[in-house]
PDB file of C-alpha atoms in Angstrom:
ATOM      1  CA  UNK A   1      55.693 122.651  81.340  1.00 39.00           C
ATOM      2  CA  UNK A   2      53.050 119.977  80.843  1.00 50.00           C
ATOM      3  CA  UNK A   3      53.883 116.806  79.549  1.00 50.00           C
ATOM      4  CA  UNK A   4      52.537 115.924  76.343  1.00 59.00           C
ATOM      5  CA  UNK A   5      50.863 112.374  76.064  1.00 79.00           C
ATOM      6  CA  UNK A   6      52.398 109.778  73.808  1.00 91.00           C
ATOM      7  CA  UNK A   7      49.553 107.642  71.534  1.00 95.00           C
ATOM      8  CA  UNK A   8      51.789 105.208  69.992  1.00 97.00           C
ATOM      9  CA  UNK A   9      50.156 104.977  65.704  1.00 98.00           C
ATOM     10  CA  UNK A  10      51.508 102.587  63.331  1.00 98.00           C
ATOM     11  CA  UNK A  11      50.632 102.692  59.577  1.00 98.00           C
ATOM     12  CA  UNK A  12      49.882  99.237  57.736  1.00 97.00           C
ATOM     13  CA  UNK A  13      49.365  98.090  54.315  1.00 97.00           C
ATOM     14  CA  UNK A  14      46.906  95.417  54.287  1.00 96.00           C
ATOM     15  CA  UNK A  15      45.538  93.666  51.464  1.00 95.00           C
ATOM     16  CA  UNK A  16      48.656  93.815  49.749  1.00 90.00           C
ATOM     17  CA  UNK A  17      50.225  92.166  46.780  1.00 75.00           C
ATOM     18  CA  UNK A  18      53.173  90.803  49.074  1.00 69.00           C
ATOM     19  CA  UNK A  19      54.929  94.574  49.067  1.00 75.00           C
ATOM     20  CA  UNK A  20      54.606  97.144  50.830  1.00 84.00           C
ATOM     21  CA  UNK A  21      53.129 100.632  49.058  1.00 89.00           C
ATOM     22  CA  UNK A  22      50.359  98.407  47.528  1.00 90.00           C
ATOM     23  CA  UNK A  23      47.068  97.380  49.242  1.00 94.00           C
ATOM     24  CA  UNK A  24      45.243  99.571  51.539  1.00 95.00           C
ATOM     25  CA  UNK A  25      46.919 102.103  54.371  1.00 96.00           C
ATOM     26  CA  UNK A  26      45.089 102.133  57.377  1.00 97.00           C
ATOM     27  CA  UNK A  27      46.522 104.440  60.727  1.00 98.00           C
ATOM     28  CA  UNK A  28      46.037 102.650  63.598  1.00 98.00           C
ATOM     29  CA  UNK A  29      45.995 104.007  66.999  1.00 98.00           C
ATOM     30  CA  UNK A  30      46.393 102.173  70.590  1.00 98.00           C
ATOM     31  CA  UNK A  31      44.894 103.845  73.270  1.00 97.00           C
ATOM     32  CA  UNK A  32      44.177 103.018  76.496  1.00 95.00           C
ATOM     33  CA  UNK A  33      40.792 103.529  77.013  1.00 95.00           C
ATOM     34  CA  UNK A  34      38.054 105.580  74.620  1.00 94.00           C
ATOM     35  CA  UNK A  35      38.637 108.903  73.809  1.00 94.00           C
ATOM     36  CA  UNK A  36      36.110 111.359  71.979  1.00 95.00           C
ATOM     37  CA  UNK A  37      34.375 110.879  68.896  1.00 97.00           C
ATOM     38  CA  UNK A  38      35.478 114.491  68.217  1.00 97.00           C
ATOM     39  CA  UNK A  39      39.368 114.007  69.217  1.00 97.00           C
ATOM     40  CA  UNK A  40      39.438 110.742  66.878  1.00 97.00           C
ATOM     41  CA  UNK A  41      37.406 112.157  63.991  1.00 97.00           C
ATOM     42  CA  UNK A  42      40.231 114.904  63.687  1.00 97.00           C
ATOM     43  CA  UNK A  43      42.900 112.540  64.257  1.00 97.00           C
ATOM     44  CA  UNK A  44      41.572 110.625  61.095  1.00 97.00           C
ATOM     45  CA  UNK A  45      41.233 113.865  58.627  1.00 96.00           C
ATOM     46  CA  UNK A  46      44.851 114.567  60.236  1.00 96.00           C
ATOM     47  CA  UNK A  47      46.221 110.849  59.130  1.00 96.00           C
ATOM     48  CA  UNK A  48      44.320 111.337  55.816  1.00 95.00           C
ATOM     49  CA  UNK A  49      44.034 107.599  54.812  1.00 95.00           C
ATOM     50  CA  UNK A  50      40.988 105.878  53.399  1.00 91.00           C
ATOM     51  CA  UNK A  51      40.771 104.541  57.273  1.00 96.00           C
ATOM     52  CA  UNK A  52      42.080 105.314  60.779  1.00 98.00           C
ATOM     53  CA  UNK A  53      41.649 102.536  63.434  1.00 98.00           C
ATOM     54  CA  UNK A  54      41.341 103.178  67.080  1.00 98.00           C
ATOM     55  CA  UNK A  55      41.571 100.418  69.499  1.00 98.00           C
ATOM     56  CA  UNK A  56      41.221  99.743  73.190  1.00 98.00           C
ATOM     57  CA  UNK A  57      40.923  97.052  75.480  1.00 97.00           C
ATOM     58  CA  UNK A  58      37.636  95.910  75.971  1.00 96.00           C
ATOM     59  CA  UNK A  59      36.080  92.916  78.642  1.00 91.00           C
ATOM     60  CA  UNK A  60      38.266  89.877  77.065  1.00 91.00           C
ATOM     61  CA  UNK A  61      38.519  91.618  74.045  1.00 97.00           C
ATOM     62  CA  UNK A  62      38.949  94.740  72.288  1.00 98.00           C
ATOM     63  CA  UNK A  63      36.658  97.658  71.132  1.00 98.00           C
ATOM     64  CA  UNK A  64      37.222  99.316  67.601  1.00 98.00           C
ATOM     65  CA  UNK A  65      36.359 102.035  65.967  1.00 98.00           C
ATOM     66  CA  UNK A  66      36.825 102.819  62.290  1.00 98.00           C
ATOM     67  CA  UNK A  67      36.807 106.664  60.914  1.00 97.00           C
ATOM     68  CA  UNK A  68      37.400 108.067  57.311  1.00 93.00           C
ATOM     69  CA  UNK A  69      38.913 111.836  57.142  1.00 93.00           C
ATOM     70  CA  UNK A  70      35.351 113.068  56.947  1.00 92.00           C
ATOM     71  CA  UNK A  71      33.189 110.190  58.908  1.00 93.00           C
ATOM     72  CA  UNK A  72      33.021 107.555  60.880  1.00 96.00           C
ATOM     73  CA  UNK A  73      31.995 103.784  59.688  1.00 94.00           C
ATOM     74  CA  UNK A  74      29.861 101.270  60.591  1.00 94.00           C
ATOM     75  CA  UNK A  75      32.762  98.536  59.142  1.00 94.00           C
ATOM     76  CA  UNK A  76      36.194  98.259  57.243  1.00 95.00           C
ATOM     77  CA  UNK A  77      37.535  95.320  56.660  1.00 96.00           C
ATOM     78  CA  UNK A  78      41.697  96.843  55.710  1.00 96.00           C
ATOM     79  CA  UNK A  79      41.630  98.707  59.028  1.00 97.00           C
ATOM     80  CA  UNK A  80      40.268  95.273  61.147  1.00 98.00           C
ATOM     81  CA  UNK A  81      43.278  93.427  59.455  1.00 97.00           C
ATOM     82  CA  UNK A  82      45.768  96.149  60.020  1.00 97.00           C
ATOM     83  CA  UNK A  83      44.771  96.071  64.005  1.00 98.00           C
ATOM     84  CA  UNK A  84      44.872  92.640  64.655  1.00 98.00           C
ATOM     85  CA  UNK A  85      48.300  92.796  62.449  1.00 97.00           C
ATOM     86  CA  UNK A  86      49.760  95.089  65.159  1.00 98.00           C
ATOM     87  CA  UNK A  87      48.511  93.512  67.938  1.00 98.00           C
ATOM     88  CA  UNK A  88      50.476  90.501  67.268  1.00 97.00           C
ATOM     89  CA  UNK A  89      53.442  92.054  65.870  1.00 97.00           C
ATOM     90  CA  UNK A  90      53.248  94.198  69.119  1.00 97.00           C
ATOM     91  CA  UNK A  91      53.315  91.350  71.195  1.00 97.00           C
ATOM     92  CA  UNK A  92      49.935  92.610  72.333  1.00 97.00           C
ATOM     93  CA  UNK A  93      48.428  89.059  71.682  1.00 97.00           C
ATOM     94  CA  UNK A  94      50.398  85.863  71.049  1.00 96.00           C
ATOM     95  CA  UNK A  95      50.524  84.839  67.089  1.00 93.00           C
ATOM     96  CA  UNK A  96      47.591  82.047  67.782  1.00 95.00           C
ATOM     97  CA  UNK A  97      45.606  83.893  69.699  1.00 97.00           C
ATOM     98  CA  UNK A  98      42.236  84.879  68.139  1.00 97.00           C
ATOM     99  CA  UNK A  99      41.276  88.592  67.941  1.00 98.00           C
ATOM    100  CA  UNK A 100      37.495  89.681  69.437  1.00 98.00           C
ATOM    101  CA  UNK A 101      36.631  93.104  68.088  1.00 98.00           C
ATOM    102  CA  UNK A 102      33.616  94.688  69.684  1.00 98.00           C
ATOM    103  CA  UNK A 103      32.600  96.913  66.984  1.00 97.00           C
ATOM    104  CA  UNK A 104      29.225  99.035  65.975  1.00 95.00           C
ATOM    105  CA  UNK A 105      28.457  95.819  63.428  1.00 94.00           C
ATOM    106  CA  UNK A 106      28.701  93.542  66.570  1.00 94.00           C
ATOM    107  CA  UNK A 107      31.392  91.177  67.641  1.00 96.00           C
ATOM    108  CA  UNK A 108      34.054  90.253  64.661  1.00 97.00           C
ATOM    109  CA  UNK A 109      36.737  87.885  65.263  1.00 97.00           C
ATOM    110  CA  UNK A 110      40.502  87.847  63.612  1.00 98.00           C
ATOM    111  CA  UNK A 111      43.067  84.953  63.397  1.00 98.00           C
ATOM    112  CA  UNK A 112      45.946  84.048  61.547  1.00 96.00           C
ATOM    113  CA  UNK A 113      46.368  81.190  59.176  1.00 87.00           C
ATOM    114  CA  UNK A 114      49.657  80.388  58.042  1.00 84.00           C
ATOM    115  CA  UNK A 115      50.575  83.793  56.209  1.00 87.00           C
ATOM    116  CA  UNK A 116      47.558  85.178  55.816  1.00 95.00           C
ATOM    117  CA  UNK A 117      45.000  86.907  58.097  1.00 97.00           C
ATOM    118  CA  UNK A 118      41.427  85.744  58.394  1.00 98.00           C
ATOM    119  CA  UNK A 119      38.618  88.454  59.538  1.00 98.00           C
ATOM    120  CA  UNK A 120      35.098  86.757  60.138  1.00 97.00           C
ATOM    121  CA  UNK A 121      32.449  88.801  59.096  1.00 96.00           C
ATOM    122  CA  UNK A 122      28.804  89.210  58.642  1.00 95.00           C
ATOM    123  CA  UNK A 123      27.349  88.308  54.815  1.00 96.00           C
ATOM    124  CA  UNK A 124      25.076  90.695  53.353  1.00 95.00           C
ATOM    125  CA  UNK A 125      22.560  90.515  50.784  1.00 94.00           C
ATOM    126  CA  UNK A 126      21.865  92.248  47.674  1.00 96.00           C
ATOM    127  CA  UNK A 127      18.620  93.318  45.613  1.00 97.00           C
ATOM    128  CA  UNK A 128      18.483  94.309  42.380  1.00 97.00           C
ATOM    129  CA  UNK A 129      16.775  98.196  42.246  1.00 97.00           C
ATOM    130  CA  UNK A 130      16.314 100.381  39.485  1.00 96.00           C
ATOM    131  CA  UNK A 131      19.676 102.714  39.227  1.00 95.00           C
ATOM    132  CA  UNK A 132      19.346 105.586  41.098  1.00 94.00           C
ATOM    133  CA  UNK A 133      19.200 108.917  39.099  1.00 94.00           C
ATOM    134  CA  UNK A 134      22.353 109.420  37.991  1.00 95.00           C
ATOM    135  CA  UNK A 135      24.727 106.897  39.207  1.00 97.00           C
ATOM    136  CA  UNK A 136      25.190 105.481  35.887  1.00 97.00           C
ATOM    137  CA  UNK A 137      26.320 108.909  33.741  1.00 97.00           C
ATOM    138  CA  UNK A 138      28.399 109.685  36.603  1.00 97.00           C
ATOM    139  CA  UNK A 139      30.476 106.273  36.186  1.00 97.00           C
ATOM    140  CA  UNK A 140      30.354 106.686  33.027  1.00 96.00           C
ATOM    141  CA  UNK A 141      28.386 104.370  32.075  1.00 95.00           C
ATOM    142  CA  UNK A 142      25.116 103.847  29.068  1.00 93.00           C
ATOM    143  CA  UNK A 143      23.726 100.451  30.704  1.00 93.00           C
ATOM    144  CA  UNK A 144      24.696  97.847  33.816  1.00 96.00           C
ATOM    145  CA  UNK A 145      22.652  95.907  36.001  1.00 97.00           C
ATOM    146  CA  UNK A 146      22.696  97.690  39.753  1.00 98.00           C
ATOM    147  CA  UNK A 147      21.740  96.054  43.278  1.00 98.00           C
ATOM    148  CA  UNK A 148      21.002  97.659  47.010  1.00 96.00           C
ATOM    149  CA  UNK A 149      24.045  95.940  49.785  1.00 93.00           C
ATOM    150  CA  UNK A 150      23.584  98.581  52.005  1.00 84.00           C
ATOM    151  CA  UNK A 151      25.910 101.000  52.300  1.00 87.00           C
ATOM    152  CA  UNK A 152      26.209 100.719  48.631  1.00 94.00           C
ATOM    153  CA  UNK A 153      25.314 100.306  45.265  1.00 97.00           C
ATOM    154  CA  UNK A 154      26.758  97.105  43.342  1.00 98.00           C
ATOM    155  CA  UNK A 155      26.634  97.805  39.938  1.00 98.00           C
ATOM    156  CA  UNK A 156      27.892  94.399  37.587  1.00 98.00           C
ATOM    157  CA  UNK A 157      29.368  95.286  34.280  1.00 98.00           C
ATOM    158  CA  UNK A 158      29.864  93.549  31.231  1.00 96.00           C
ATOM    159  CA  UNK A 159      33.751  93.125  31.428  1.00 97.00           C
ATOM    160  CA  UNK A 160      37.304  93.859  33.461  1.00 98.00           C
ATOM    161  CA  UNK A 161      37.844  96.346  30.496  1.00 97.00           C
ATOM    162  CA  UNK A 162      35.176  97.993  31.057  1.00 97.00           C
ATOM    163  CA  UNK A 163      35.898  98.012  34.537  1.00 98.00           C
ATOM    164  CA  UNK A 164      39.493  99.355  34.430  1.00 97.00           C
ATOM    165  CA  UNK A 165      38.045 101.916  31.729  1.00 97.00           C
ATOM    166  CA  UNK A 166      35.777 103.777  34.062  1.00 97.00           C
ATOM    167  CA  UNK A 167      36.844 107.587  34.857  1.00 96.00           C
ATOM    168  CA  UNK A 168      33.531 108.181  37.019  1.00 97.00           C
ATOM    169  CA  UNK A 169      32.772 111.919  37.983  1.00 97.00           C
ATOM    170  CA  UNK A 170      33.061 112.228  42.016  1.00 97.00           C
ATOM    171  CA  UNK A 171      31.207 115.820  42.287  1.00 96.00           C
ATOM    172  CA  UNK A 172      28.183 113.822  40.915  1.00 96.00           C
ATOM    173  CA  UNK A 173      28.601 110.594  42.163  1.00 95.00           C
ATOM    174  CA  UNK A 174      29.182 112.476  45.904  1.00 94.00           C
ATOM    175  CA  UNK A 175      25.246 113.049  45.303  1.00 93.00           C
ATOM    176  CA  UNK A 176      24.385 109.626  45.378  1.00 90.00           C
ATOM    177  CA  UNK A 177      22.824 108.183  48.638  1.00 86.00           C
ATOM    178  CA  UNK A 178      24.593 105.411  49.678  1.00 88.00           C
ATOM    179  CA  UNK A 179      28.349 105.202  51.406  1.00 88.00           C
ATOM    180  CA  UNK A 180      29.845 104.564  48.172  1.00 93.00           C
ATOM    181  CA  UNK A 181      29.326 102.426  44.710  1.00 97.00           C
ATOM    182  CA  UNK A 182      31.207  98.848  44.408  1.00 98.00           C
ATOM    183  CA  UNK A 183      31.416  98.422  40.236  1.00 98.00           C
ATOM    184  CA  UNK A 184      32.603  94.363  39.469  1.00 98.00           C
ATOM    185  CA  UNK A 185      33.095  92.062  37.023  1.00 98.00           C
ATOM    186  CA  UNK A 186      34.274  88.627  36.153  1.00 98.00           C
ATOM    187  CA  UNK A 187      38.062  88.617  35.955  1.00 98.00           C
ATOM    188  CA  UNK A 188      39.680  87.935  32.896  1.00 96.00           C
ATOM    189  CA  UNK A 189      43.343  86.838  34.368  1.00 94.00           C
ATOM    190  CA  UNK A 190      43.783  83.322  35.343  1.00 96.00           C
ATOM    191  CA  UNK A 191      43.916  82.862  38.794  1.00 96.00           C
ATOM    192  CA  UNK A 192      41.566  85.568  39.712  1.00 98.00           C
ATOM    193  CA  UNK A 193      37.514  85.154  40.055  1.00 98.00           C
ATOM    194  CA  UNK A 194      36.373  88.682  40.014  1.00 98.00           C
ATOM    195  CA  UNK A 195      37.694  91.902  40.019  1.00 98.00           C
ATOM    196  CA  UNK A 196      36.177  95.286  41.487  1.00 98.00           C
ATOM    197  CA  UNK A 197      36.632  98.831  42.111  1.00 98.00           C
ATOM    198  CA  UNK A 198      35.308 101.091  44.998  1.00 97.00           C
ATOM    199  CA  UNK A 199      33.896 104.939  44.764  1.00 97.00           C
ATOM    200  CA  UNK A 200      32.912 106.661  48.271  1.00 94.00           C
ATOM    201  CA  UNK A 201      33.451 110.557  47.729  1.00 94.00           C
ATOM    202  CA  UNK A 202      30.533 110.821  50.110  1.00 89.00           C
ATOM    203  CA  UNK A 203      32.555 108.968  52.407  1.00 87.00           C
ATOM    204  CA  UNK A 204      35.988 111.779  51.807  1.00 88.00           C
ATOM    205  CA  UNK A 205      37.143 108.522  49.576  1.00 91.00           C
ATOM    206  CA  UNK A 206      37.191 109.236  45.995  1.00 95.00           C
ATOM    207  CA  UNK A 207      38.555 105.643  45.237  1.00 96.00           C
ATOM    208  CA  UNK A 208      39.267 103.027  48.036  1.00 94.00           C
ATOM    209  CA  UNK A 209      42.214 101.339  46.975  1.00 94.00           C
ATOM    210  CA  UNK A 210      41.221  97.827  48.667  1.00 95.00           C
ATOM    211  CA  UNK A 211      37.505  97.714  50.653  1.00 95.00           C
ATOM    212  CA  UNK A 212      37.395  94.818  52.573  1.00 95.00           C
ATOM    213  CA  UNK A 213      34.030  95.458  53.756  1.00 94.00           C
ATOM    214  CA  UNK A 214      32.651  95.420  50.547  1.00 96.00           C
ATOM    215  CA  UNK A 215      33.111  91.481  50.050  1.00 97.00           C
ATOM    216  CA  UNK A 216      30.591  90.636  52.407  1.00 97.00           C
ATOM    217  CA  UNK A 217      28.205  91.490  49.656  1.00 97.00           C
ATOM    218  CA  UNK A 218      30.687  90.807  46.937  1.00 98.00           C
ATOM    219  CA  UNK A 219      30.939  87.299  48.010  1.00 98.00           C
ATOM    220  CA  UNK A 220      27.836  85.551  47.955  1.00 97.00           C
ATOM    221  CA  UNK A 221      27.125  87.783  45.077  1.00 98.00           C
ATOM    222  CA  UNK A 222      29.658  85.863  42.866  1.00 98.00           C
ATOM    223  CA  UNK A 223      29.343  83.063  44.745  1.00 97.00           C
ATOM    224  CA  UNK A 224      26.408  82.178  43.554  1.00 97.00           C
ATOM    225  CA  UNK A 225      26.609  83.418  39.924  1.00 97.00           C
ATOM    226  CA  UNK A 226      30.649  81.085  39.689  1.00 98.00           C
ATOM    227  CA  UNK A 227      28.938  78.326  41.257  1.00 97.00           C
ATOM    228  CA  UNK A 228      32.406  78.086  43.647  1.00 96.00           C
ATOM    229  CA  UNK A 229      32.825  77.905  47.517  1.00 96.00           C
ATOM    230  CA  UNK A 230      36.509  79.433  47.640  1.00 98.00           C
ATOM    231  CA  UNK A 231      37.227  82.937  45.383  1.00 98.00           C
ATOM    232  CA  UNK A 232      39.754  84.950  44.867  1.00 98.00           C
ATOM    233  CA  UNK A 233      39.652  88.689  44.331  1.00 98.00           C
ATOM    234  CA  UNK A 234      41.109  91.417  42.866  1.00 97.00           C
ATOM    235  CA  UNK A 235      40.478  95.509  43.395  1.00 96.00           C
ATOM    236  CA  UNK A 236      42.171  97.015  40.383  1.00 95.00           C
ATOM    237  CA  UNK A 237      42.802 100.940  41.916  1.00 93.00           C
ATOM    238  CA  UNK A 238      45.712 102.053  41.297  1.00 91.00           C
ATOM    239  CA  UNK A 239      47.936 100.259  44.565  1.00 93.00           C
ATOM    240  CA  UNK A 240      45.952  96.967  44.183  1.00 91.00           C
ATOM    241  CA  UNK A 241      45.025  94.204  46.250  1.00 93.00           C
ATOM    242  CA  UNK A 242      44.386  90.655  46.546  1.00 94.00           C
ATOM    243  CA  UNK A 243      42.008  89.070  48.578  1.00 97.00           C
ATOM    244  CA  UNK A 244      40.920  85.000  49.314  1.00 98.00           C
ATOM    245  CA  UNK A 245      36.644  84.589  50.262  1.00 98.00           C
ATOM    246  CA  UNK A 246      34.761  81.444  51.685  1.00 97.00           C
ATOM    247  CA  UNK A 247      31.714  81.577  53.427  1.00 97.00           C
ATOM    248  CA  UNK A 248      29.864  79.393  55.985  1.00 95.00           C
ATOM    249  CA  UNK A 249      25.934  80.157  56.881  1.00 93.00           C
ATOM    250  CA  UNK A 250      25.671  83.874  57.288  1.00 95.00           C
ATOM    251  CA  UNK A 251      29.198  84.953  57.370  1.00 96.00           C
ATOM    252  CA  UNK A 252      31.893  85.553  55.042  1.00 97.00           C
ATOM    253  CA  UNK A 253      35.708  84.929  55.649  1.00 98.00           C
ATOM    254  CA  UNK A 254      37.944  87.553  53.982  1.00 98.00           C
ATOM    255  CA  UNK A 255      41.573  87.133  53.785  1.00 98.00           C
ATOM    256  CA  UNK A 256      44.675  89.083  53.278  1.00 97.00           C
ATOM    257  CA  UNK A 257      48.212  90.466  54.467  1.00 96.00           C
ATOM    258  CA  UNK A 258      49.359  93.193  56.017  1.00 96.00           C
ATOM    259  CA  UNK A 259      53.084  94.247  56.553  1.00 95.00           C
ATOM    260  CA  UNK A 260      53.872  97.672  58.765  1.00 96.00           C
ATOM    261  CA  UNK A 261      55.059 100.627  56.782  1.00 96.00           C
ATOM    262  CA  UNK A 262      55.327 103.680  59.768  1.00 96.00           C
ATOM    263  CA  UNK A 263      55.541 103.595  63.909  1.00 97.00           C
ATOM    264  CA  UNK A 264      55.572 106.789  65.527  1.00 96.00           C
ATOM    265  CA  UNK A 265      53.835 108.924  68.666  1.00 95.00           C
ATOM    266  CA  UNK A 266      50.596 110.571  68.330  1.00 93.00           C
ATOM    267  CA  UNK A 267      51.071 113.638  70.828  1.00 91.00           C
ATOM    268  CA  UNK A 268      48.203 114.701  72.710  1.00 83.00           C
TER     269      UNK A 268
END
């Protein structure tokens, strides 16, 4: 009989609310050395979570690669945090050892800082555009002010209310060309800065419970409409997540925590 090989996968909540079964799962795999697009896009509709890492060592680094159960991604920040998580809990990497990801957005570092986890990552712009035909009826909404961050649409509305109100209609907004639709507002709980939420059914995500990625527009969106350096951020889907921002030149730092939920063996 052949013997099966053993992929060890963890699962990891990151971006949580200090608990585990909030934030954002992400699968993460350790391999060896790269494996097929193919192999690891079916691995990821088999995990079915918002994200499935795969990770490998790479030069003095590592190489990632991020896939969604119907695609692969260009960046996620919950899956970044989740690997580097496991790679020091794994005793892959000491605790103060910074993380270098070679990924297809270039290089992205990872370090720890006291209890939280610290990914640095590239800002991104946004424009304000006319809204696409039929974005806004299929959130739901009569009038908002929308902006191009490629991969998505921003669209800023009036209040959290509003926000937490929306029941947006996937099967149209799946139409939409763009990854997915980040819909924010100003937060109206102390302590918090903004809040957001995250559609990508044309990514297989229908809402992203916590989109890391998504800050590097988010931030120096609000950053310069709150006139502060240091935010803090909330995605309101229905596990939730928490998230501290700075920025420095043309990069944004995003930070969270992550806690292990699942280890196991991938057979292969």
């Amino acid at each position: 009989m052949k013997r099966k090989s053993h992929i060890p996968v963890f699962q990891v909540d990151a971006f949580t609310t200090d608990s585990r079964f909030s934030g954002n799962p992400a699968a993460i795999c350790l391999l060896e050395k790269a494996c097929d697009a193919i192999w690891m896009q079916a691995v990821a509709a088999e995990m079915n979570l918002s994200e499935t890492a795969f990770v490998w060592p790479y030069e003095d680094g590592f190489e990632l690669r991020w896939f969604t159960p119907a695609i692969e991604v260009d960046l996620c920040g919950h899956a970044t945090l989740a690997t580097a998580h496991i790679l020091w809990e794994q005793d892959i990497l000491n605790a103060t050892d910074i993380v270098r990801f070679k990924t297809r957005s270039g290089w992205l570092q990872v370090k720890q800082s006291a209890s939280w986890i610290e990914l640095d990552f590239p800002a991104q712009t946004t424009v304000q555009v006319d809204a696409p035909a039929g974005l806004l009826s299929a959130l739901g909404i009569e009038q908002a002010t929308v902006y191009a961050c490629s991969p998505d649409y921003l669209v800023s509305v009036a209040s959290a209310s509003q926000l937490r109100a929306l029941s947006p209609d996937f099967s149209r907004l799946k139409e939409i060309d763009m990854r997915g639709v980040v819909v924010t507002a100003v937060a109206d709980e102390p302590g918090i800065d903004f809040v957001l939420r995250f559609f990508g059914p044309a990514a297989g995500i229908n809402e992203d419970p916590v989109t890391g990625s998504a800050h590097c527009a988010l931030y120096p969106f609000w950053q310069k409409r709150l006139h502060k350096s240091d935010l803090i951020a909330q995605q309101i889907s229905a596990r939730g997540g928490l998230l501290k921002l700075r920025g420095q030149g043309e990069r944004v730092f995003i930070s969270g925590k992550a806690v292990t939920v699942m280890s196991g063996e991938l057979y292969v």
